[in-house]
mmCIF file of C-alpha atoms in Angstrom:
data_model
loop_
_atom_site.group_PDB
_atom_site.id
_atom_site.type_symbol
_atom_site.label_atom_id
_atom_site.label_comp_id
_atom_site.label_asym_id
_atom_site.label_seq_id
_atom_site.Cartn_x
_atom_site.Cartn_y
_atom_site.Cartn_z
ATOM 1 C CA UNK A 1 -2.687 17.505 16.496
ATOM 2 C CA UNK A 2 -3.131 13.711 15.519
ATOM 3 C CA UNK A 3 -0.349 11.390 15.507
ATOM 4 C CA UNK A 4 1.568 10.579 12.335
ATOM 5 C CA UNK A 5 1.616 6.443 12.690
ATOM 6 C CA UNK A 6 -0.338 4.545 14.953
ATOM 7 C CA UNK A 7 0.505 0.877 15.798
ATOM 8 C CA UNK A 8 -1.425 -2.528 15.741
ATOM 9 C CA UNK A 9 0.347 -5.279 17.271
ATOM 10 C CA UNK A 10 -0.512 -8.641 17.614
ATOM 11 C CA UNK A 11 -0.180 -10.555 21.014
ATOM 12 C CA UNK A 12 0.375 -14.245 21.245
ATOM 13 C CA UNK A 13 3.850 -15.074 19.551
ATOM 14 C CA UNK A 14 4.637 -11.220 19.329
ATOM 15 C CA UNK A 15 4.212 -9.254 22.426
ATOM 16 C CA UNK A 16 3.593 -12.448 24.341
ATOM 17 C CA UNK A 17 7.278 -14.811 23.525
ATOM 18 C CA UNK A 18 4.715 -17.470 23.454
ATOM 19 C CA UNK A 19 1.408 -18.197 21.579
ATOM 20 C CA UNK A 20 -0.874 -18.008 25.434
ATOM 21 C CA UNK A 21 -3.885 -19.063 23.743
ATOM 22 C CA UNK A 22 -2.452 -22.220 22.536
ATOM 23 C CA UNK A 23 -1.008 -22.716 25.851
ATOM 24 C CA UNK A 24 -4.497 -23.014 27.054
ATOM 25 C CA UNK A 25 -6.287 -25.872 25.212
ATOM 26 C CA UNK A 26 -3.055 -27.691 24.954
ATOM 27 C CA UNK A 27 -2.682 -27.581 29.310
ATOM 28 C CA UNK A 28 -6.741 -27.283 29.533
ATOM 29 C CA UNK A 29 -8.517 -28.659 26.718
ATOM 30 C CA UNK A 30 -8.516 -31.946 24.717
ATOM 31 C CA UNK A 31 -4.870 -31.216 22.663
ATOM 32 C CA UNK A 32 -6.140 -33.682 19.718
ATOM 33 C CA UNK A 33 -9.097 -32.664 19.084
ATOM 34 C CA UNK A 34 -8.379 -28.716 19.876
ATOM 35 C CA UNK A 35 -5.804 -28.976 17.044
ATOM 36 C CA UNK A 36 -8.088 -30.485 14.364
ATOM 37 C CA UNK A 37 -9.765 -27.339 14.888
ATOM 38 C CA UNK A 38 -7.104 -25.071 14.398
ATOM 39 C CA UNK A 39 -6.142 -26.962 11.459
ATOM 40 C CA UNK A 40 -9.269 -26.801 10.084
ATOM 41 C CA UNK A 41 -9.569 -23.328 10.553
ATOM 42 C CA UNK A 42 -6.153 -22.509 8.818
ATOM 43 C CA UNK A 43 -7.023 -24.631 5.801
ATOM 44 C CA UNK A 44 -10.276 -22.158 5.790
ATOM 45 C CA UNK A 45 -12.676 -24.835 6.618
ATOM 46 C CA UNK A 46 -14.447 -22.813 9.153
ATOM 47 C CA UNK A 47 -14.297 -19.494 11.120
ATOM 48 C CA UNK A 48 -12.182 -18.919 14.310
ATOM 49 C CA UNK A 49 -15.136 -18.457 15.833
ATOM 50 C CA UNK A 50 -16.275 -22.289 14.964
ATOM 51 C CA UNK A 51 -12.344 -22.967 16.260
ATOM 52 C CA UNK A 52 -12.970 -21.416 19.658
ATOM 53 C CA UNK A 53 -16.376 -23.051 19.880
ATOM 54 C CA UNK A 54 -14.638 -26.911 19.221
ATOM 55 C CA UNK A 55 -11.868 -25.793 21.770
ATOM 56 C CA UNK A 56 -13.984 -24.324 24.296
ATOM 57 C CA UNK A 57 -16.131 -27.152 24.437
ATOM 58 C CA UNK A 58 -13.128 -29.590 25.436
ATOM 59 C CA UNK A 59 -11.669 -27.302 28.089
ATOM 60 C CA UNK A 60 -11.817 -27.323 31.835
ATOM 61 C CA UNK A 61 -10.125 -24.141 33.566
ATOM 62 C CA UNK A 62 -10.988 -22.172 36.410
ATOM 63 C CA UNK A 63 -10.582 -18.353 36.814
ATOM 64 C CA UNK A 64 -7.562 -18.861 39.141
ATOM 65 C CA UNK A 65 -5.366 -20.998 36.896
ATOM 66 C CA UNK A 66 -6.455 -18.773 33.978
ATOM 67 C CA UNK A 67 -4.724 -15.981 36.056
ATOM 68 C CA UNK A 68 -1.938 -18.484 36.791
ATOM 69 C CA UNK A 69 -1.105 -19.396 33.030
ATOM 70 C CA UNK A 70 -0.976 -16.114 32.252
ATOM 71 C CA UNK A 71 1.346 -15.116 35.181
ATOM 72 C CA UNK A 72 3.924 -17.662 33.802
ATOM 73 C CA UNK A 73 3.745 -15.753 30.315
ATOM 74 C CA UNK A 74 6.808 -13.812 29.491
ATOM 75 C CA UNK A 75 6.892 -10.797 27.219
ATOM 76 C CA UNK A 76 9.386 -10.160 24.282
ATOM 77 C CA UNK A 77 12.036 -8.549 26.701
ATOM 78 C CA UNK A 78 12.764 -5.606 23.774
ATOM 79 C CA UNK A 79 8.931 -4.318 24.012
ATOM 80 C CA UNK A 80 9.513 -2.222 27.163
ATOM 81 C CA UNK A 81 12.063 -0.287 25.412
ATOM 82 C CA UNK A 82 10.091 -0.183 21.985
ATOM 83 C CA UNK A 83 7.067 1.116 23.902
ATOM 84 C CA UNK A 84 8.727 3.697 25.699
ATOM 85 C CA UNK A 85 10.103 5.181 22.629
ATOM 86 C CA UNK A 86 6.722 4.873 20.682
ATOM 87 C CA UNK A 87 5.651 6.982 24.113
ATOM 88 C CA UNK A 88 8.629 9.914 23.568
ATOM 89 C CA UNK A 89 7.665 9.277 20.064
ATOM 90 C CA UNK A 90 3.732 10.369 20.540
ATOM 91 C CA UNK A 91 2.864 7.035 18.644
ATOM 92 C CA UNK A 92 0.152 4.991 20.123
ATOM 93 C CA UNK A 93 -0.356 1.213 20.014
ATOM 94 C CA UNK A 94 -3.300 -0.984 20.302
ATOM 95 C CA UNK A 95 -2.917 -4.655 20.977
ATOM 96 C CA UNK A 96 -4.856 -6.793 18.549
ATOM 97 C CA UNK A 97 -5.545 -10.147 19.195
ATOM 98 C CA UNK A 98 -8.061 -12.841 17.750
ATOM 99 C CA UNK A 99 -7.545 -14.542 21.121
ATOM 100 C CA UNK A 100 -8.880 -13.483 24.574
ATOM 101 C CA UNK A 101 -8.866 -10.259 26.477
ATOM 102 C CA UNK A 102 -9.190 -12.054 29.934
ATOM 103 C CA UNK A 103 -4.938 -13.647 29.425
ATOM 104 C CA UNK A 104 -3.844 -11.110 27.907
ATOM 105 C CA UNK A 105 -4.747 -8.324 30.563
ATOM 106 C CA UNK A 106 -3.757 -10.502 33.279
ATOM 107 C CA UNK A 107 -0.242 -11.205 30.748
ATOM 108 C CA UNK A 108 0.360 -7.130 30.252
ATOM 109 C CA UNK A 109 -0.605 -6.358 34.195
ATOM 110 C CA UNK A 110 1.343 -8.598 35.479
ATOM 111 C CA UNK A 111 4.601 -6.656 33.221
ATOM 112 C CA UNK A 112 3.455 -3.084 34.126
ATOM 113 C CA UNK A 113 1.186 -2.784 31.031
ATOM 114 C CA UNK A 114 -2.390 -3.283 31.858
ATOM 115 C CA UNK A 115 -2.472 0.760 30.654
ATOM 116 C CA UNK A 116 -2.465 -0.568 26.921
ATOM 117 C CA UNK A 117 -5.681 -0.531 24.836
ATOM 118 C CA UNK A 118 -6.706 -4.537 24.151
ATOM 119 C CA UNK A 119 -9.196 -5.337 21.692
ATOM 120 C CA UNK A 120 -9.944 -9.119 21.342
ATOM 121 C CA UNK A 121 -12.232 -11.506 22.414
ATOM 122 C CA UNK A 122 -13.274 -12.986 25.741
ATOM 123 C CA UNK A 123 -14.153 -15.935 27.819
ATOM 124 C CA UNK A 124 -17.255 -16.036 30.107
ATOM 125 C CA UNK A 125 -17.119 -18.687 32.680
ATOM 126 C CA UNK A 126 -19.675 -20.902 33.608
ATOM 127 C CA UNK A 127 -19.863 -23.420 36.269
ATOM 128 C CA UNK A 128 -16.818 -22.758 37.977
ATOM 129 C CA UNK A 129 -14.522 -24.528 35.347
ATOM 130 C CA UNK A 130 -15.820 -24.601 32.190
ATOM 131 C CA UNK A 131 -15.422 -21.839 29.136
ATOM 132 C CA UNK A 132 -17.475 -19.978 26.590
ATOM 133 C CA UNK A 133 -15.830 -17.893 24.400
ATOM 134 C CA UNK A 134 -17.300 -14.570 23.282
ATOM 135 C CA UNK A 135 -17.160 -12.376 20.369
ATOM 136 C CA UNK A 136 -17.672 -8.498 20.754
ATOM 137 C CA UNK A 137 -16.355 -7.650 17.803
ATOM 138 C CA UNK A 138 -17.780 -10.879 15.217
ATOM 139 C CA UNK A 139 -20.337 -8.646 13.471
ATOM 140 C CA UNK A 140 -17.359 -7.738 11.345
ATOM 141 C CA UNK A 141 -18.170 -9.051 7.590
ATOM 142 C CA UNK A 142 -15.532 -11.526 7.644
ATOM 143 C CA UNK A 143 -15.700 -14.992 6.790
ATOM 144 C CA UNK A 144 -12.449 -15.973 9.066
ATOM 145 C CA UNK A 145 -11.523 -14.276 12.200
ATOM 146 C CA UNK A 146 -14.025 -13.726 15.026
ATOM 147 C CA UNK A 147 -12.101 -10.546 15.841
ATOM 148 C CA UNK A 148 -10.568 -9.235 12.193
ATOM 149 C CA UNK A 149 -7.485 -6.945 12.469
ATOM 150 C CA UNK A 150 -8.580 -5.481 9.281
ATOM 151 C CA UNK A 151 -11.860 -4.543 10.139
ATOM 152 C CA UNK A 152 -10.373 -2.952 13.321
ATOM 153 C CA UNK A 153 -7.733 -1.022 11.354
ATOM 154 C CA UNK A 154 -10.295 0.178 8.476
ATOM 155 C CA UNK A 155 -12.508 1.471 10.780
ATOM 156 C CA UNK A 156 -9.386 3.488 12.447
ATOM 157 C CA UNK A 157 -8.116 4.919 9.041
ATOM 158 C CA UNK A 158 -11.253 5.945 8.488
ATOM 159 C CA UNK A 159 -11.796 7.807 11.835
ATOM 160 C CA UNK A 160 -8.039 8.998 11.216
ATOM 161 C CA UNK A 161 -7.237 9.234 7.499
ATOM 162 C CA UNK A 162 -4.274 11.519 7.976
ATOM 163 C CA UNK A 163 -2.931 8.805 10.703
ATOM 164 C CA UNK A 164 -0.423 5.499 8.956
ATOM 165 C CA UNK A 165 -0.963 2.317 10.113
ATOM 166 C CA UNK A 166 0.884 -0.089 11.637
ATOM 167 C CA UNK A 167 0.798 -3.674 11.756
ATOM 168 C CA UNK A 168 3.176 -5.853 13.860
ATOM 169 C CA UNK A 169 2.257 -9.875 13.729
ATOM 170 C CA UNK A 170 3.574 -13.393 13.211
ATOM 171 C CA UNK A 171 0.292 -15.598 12.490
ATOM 172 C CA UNK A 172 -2.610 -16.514 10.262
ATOM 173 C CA UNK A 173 -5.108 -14.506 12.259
ATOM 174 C CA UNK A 174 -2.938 -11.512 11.112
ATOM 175 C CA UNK A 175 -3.541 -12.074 7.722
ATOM 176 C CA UNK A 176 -6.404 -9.511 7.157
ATOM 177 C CA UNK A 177 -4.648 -6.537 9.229
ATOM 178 C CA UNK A 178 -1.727 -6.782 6.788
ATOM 179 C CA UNK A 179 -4.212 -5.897 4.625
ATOM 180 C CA UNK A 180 -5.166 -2.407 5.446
ATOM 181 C CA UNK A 181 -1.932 -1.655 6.735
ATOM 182 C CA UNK A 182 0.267 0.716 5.643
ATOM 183 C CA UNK A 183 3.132 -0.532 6.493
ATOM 184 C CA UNK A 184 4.061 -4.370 8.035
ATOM 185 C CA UNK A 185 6.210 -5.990 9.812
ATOM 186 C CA UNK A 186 6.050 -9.820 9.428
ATOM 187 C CA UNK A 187 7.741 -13.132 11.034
ATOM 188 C CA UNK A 188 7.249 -16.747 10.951
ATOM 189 C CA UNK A 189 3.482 -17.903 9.222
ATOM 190 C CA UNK A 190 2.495 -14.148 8.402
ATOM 191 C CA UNK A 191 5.681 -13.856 6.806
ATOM 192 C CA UNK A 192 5.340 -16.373 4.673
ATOM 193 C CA UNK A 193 1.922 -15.129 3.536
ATOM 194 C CA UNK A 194 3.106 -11.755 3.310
ATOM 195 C CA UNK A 195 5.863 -13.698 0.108
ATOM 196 C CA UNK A 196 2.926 -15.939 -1.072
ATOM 197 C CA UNK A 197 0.746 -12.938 -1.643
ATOM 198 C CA UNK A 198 3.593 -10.090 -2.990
ATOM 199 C CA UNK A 199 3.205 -7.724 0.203
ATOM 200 C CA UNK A 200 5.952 -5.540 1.090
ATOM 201 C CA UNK A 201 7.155 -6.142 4.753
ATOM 202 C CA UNK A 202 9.844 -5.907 6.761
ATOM 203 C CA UNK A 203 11.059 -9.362 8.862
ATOM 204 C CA UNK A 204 11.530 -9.065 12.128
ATOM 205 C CA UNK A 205 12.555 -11.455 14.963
ATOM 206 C CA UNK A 206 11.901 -9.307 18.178
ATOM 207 C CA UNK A 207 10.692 -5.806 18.970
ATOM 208 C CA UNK A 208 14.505 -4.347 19.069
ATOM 209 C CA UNK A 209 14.178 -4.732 15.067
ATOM 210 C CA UNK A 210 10.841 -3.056 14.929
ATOM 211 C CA UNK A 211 12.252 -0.146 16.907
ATOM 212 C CA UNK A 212 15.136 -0.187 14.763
ATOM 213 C CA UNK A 213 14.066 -0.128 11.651
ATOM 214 C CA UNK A 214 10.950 2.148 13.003
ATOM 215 C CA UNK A 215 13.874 4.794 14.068
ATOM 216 C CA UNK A 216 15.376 4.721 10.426
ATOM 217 C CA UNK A 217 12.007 5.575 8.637
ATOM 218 C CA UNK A 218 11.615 8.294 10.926
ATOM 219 C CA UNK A 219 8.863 6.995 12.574
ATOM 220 C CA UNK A 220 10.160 6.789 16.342
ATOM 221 C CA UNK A 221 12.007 9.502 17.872
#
């Protein structure tokens, strides 16, 4: 018997307390010129793949203080208890991310979660300390996000049209899961886009209120 709701969430800024990614071409990369390309990706100048390309190219990291970054990272503390009840629940989650798989594995292993599903994209490394970035999932049809949340949760209801959807996120790159969703909880940017473009949603400042308000609507156990 399939599940009722199954659960996209997001990673930097909401499973991660901080945004990882950003972490890493601030500490790594050329700060400057890594944020002109974030900002010119969130005024829709170019892809996030084009971002990570910019970024990449100004970075110097090697494999171990990749792995140390992301042993620094803490989690929201309220997701251990929102993920065990999704478990007594029978509701799954998948982990989202238009950043890279390699941090946030190393982030969720080091917490006793390297069990959840991660799709995002990666970083090859090449001469010891320098980055490329890779995108499994960039044949997607979308102008803006090298891995698209909504092309991830279309093809799901799809495979699954008597599952709900899910989506849990705080950013721009969350912008097209809200899309398919059906049902969304927002905070900080992706809240604000949820208001700009008339999308229901329900705030949320930690995982506690997801499970919360989850529990009301009948949707955890």
């Amino acid at each position: 018997m399939q599940n009722a709701w199954h659960i996209f969430s997001d990673f930097d800024g909401t499973v991660a307390q901080q945004d990882v990614g950003a972490q890493l071409f601030i500490q790594y990369g050329d700060a400057s010129r890594c944020m002109d390309a974030v900002n010119e990706w969130m005024a829709g100048n170019i892809s996030s793949c084009e971002m990570y390309h910019r970024e990449c190219l100004t970075a110097e990291i090697t494999p171990t203080e990749l792995r140390s970054l992301a042993e620094e990272q803490e989690i929201d503390a309220s997701f251990f208890k929102f993920y065990e009840q999704c478990k007594s629940s029978d509701v799954d989650i998948t982990i989202l991310s238009d950043g890279f798989k390699i941090y946030i594995q190393n982030v969720l292993r080091e917490h006793g979660l390297a069990h959840l599903i991660v799709k995002a994209n990666d970083i090859q490394f090449v001469d010891g300390n320098r980055i490329r970035p890779l995108f499994p999932y960039s044949d997607n049809n979308c102008e803006h996000c090298a891995n698209c949340k909504g092309f991830h949760i279309r093809n799901f209801k799809n495979k699954n049209p008597r599952v709900k959807t899910i989506m849990i996120g705080d950013g721009y790159s969350d912008r097209c899961g809200v899309l398919e969703a059906d049902l969304i909880f927002a905070k900080d940017d992706l809240r604000q886009y949820c208001e700009k473009n008339n999308l229901h949603y329900y705030p949320f400042e930690n995982f506690s209120d997801v499970t919360k308000i989850c529990k009301s609507l009948r949707i955890l156990t």
